[in-house]
Short mmCIF file of C-alpha atoms in Angstrom, two decimals:
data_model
loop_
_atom_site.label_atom_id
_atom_site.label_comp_id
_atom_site.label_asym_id
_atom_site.label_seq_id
_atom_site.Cartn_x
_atom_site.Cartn_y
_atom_site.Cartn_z
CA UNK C 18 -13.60 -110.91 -37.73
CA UNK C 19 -15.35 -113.83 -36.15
CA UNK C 20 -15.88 -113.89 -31.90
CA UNK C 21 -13.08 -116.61 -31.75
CA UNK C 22 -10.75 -113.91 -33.60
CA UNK C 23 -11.15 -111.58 -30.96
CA UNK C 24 -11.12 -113.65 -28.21
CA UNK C 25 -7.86 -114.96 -29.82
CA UNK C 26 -6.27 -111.66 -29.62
CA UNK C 27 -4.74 -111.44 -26.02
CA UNK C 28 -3.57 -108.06 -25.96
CA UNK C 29 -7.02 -106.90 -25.51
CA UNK C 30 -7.14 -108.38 -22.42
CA UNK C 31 -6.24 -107.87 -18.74
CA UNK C 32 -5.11 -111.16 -16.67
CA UNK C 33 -8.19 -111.18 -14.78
CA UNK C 34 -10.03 -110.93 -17.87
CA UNK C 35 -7.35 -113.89 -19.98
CA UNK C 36 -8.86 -116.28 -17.24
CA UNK C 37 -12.09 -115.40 -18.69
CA UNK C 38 -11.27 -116.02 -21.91
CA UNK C 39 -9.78 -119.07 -21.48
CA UNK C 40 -12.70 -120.43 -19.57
CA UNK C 41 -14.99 -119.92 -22.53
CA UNK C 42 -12.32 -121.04 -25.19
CA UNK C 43 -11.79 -123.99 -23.04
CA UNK C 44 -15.72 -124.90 -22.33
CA UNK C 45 -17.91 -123.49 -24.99
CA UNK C 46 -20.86 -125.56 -24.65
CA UNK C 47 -20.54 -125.40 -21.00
CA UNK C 48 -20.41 -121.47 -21.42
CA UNK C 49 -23.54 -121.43 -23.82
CA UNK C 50 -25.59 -122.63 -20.81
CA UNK C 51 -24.43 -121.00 -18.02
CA UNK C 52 -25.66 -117.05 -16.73
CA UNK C 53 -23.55 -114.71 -15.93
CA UNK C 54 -23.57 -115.36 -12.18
CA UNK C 55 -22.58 -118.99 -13.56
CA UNK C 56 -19.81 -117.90 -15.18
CA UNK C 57 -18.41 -115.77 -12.42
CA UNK C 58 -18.17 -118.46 -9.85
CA UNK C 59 -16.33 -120.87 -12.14
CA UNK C 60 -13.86 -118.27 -13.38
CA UNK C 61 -13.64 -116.45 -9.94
CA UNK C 62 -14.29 -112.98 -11.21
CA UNK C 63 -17.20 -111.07 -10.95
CA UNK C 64 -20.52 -110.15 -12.96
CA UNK C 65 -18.73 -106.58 -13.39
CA UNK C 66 -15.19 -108.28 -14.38
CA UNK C 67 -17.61 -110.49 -17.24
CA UNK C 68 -19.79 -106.82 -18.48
CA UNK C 69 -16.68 -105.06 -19.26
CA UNK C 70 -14.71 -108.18 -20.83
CA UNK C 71 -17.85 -108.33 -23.58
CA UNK C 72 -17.85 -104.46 -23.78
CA UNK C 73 -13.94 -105.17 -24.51
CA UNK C 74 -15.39 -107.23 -27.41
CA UNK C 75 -17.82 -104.66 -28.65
CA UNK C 76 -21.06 -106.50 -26.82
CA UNK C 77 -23.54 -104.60 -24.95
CA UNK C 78 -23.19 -107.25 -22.16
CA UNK C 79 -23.02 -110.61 -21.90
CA UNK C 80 -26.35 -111.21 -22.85
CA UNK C 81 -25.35 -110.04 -26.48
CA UNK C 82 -22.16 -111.68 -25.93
CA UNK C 83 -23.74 -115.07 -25.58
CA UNK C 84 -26.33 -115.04 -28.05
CA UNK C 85 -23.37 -114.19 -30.97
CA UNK C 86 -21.23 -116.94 -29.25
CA UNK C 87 -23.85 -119.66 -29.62
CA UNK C 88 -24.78 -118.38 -33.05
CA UNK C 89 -21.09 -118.96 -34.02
CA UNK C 90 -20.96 -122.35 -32.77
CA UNK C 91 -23.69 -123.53 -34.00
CA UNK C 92 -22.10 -122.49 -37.31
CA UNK C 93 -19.57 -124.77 -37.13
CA UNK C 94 -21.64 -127.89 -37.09
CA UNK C 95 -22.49 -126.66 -41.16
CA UNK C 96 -18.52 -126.08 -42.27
CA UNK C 97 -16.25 -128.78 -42.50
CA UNK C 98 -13.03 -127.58 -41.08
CA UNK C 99 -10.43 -129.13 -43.32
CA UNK C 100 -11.72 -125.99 -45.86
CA UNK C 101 -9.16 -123.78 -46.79
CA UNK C 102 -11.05 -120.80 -47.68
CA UNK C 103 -8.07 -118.97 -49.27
CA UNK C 104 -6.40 -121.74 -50.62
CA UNK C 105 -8.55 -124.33 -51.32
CA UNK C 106 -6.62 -126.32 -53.72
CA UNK C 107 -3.04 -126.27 -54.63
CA UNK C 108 -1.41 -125.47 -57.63
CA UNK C 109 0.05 -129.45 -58.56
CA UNK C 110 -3.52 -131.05 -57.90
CA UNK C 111 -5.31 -132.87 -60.87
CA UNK C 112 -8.17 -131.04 -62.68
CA UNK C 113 -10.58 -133.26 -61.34
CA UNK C 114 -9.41 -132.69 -57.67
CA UNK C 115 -9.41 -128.32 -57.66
CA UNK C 116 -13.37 -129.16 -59.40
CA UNK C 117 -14.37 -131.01 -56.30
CA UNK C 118 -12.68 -128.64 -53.75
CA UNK C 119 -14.04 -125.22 -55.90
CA UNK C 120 -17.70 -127.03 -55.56
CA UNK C 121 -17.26 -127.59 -51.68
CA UNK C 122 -16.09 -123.90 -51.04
CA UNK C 123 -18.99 -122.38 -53.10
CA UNK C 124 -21.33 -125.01 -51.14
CA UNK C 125 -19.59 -124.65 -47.49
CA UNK C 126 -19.60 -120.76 -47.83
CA UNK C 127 -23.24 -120.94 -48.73
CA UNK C 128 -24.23 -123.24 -45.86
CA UNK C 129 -21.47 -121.12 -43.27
CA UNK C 130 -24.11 -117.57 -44.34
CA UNK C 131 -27.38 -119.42 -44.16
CA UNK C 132 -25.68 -120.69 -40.24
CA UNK C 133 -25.64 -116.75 -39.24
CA UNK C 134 -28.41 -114.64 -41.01
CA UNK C 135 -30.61 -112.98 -39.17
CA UNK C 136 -34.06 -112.95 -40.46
CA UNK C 137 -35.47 -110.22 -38.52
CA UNK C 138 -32.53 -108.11 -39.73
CA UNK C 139 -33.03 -108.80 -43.28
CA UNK C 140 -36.30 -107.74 -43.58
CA UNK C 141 -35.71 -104.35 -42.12
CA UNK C 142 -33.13 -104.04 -44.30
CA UNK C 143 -35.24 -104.89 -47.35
CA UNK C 144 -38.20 -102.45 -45.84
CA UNK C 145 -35.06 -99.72 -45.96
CA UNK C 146 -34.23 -99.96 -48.98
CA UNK C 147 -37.16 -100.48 -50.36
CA UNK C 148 -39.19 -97.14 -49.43
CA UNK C 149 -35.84 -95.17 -49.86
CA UNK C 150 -35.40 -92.54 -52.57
CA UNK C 151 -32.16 -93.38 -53.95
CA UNK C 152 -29.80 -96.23 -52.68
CA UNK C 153 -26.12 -95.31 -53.04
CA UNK C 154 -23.65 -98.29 -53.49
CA UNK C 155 -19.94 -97.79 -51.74
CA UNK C 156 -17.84 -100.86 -53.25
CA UNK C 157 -14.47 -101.51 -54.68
CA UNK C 158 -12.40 -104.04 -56.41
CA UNK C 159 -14.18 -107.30 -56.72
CA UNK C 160 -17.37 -106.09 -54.36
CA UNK C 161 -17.99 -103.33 -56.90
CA UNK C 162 -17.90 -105.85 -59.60
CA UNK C 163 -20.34 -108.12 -57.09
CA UNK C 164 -22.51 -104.88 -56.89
CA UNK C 165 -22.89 -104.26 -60.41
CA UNK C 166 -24.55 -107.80 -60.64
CA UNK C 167 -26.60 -106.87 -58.44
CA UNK C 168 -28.05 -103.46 -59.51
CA UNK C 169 -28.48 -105.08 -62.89
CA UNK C 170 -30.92 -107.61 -61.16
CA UNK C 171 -32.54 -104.72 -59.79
CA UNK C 172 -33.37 -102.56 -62.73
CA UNK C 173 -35.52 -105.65 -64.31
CA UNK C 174 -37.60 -105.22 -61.22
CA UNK C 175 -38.31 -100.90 -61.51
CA UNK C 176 -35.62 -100.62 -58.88
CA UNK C 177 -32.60 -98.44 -59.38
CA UNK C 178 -29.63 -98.48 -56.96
CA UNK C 179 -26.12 -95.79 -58.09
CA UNK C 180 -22.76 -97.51 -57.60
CA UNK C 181 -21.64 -93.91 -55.64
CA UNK C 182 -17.74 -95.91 -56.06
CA UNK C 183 -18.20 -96.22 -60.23
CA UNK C 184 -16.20 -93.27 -61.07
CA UNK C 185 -14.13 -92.52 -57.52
CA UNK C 186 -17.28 -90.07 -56.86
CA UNK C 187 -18.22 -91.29 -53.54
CA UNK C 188 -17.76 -87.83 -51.88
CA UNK C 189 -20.08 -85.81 -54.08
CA UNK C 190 -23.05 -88.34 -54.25
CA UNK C 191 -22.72 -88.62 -50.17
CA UNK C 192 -22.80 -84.99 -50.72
CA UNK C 193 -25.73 -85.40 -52.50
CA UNK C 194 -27.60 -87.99 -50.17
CA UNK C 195 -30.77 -87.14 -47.98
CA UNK C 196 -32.08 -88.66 -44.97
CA UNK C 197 -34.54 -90.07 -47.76
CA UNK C 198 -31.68 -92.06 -49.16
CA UNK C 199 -30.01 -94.97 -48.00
CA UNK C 200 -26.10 -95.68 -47.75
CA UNK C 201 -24.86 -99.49 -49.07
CA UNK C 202 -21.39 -100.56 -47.88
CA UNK C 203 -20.32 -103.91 -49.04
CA UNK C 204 -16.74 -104.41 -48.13
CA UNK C 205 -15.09 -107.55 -46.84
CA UNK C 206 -12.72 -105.92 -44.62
CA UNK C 207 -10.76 -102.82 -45.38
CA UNK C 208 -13.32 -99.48 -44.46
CA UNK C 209 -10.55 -96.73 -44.10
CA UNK C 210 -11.16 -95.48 -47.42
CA UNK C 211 -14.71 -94.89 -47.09
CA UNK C 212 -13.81 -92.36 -44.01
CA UNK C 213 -14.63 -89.43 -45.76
CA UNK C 214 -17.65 -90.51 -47.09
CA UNK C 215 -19.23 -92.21 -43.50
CA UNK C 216 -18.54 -88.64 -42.05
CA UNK C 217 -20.13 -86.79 -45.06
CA UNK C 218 -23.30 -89.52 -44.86
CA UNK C 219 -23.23 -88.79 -41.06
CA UNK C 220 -23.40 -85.61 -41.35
CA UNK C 221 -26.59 -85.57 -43.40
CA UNK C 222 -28.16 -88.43 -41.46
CA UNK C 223 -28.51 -90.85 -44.47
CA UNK C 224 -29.43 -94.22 -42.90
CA UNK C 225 -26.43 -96.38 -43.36
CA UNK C 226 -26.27 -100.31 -44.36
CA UNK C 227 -23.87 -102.64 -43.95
CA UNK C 228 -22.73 -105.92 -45.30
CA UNK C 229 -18.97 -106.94 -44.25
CA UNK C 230 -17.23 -109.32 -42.23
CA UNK C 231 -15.39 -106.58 -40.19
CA UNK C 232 -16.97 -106.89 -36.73
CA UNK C 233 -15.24 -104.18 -34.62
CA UNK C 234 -14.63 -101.00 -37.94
CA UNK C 235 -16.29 -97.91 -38.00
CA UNK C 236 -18.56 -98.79 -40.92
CA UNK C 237 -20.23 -101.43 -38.89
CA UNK C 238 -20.41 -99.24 -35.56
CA UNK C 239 -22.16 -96.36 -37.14
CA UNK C 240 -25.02 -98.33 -39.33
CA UNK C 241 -28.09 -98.74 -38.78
CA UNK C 242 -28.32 -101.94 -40.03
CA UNK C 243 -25.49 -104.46 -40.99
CA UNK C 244 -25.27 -108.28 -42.19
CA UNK C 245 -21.85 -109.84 -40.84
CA UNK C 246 -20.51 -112.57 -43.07
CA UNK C 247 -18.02 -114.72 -41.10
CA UNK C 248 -14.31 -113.70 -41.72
CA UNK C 249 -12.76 -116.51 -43.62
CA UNK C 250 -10.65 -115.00 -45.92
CA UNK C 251 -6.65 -114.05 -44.89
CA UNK C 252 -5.01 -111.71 -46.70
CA UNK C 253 -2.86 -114.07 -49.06
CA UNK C 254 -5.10 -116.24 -51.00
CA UNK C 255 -5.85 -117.60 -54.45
CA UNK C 256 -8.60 -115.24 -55.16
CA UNK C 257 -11.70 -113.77 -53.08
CA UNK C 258 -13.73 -116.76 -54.15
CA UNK C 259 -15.11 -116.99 -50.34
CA UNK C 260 -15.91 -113.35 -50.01
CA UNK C 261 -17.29 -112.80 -53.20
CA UNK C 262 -19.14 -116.18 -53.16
CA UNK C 263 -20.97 -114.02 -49.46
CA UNK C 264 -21.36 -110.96 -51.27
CA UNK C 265 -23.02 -112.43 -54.55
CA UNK C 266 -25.15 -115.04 -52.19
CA UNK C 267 -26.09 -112.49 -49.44
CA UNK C 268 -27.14 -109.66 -52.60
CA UNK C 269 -28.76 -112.68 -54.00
CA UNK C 270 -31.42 -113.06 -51.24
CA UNK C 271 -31.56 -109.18 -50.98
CA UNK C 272 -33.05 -108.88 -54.82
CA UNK C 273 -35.36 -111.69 -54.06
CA UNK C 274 -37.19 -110.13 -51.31
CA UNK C 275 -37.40 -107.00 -52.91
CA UNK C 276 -38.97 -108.78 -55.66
CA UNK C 277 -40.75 -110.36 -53.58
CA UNK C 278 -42.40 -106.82 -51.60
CA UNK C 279 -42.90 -105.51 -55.55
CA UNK C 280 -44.60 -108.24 -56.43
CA UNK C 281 -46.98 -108.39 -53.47
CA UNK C 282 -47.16 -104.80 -53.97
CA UNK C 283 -48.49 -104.66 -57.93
CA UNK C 284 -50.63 -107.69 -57.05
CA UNK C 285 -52.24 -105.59 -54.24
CA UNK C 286 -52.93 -103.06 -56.79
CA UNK C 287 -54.67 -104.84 -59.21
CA UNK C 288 -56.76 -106.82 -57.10
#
């Protein structure tokens, strides 16, 4: 779910706090520049009234707040918004036509990731994973089928990561995890089934990681790390080519840098 999503919903929100909301719906760039004090006068609330709207949104303050606003609107400058991401053709278009829109959602959904990553995250994420034990996969559906991709990249570098999901036995290898370990969650939206599993991973403080579009579940408030992929996707759609297009491209870059670190690694070695 994408700041704009949650600013949309209005239930959240107390009337002090809709005029808020408005403000910054209604004035973006003007909001990007502005501090807090800034934004108090013109709304008429208060620097307290602003702290608890962004806790409202799951921000720290509205430092946080701001810095994951701008990042999302300077995404938009790299996706063209007549993109249907869950219906990007239609079923009486010529052959020629559902080529050309398949080509700009695989390119769009590619440029929308590269808008949002966070390089500093990354890497610690690739550090992770790469001193850890084990790494334990949690995927379903189409992600597991993304994640098997993956771990098949993986072994050709030495590296071997479990798909904990292969067999429904996500219980007994979170069982099974150490602090050692690491935890993989890659799941576009829907973490209630891994409930069991988060508390058992808890439990045994396995570092957890992250990689969903789901900004306010309880997968993404209890890892350590976590890469958010904006939420694109609604419920009905063709297929998960936008999610899985993420998933594939975000695992993609993943593999690379852990080559990358095994490379530099053996190199060191030898030399």
């Amino acid at each position: 779910m994408n700041i704009i999503d949650l600013l949309d919903n209005e239930t959240l929100f107390t009337k002090n706090e809709l005029e808020i909301v408005h403000y910054i719906k209604e004035n973006p760039q003007a909001v990007i520049l502005m501090t807090i004090k800034e934004l108090a006068q013109v709304t008429f609330s208060s620097n307290a009234s602003i702290i608890r709207l962004c806790r409202k949104l799951g921000y720290k303050g509205f430092r946080d707040f701001k810095i994951d606003f701008m990042r999302y609107m300077e995404s938009l400058k790299y996706v063209r918004q007549d993109i249907d991401f869950s219906f990007p053709f239609q079923s009486d278009e010529p052959t020629w036509q559902i080529i050309n829109s398949l080509a700009h959602v695989y390119k769009e959904s590619i440029d929308l990731i590269n808008s949002q990553l966070d390089i500093d995250e990354l890497e610690k994420i690739v550090d992770l994973l790469d001193r850890s034990q084990r790494v334990f996969i949690y995927a379903t559906g189409d992600s597991k089928i993304t994640a098997m991709g993956f771990t098949n990249k993986l072994i050709k570098i030495g590296k071997f990561f479990y798909i904990a999901t292969e067999n429904k036995e996500e219980v007994s290898f979170s069982k099974a995890a150490t602090p050692q370990d690491v935890a993989l969650f890659i799941t576009y939206s829907k973490q209630d089934v891994y409930r069991e599993s988060l508390r058992i991973l808890l439990y045994n403080h396995v570092p957890i990681i992250t990689i969903t579009s789901n900004h306010d579940d309880i997968l993404f408030k209890y890892s350590r790390y976590h890469i958010l992929i904006p939420h694109k996707e609604k419920n009905e759609k063709i297929a998960t080519f936008y999610s899985q297009i993420s998933f594939q491209y975000v695992l993609s870059i993943l593999y690379s840098l852990l080559y990358k670190k095994q490379k530099k690694s053996i190199d060191n070695r030898q030399s």
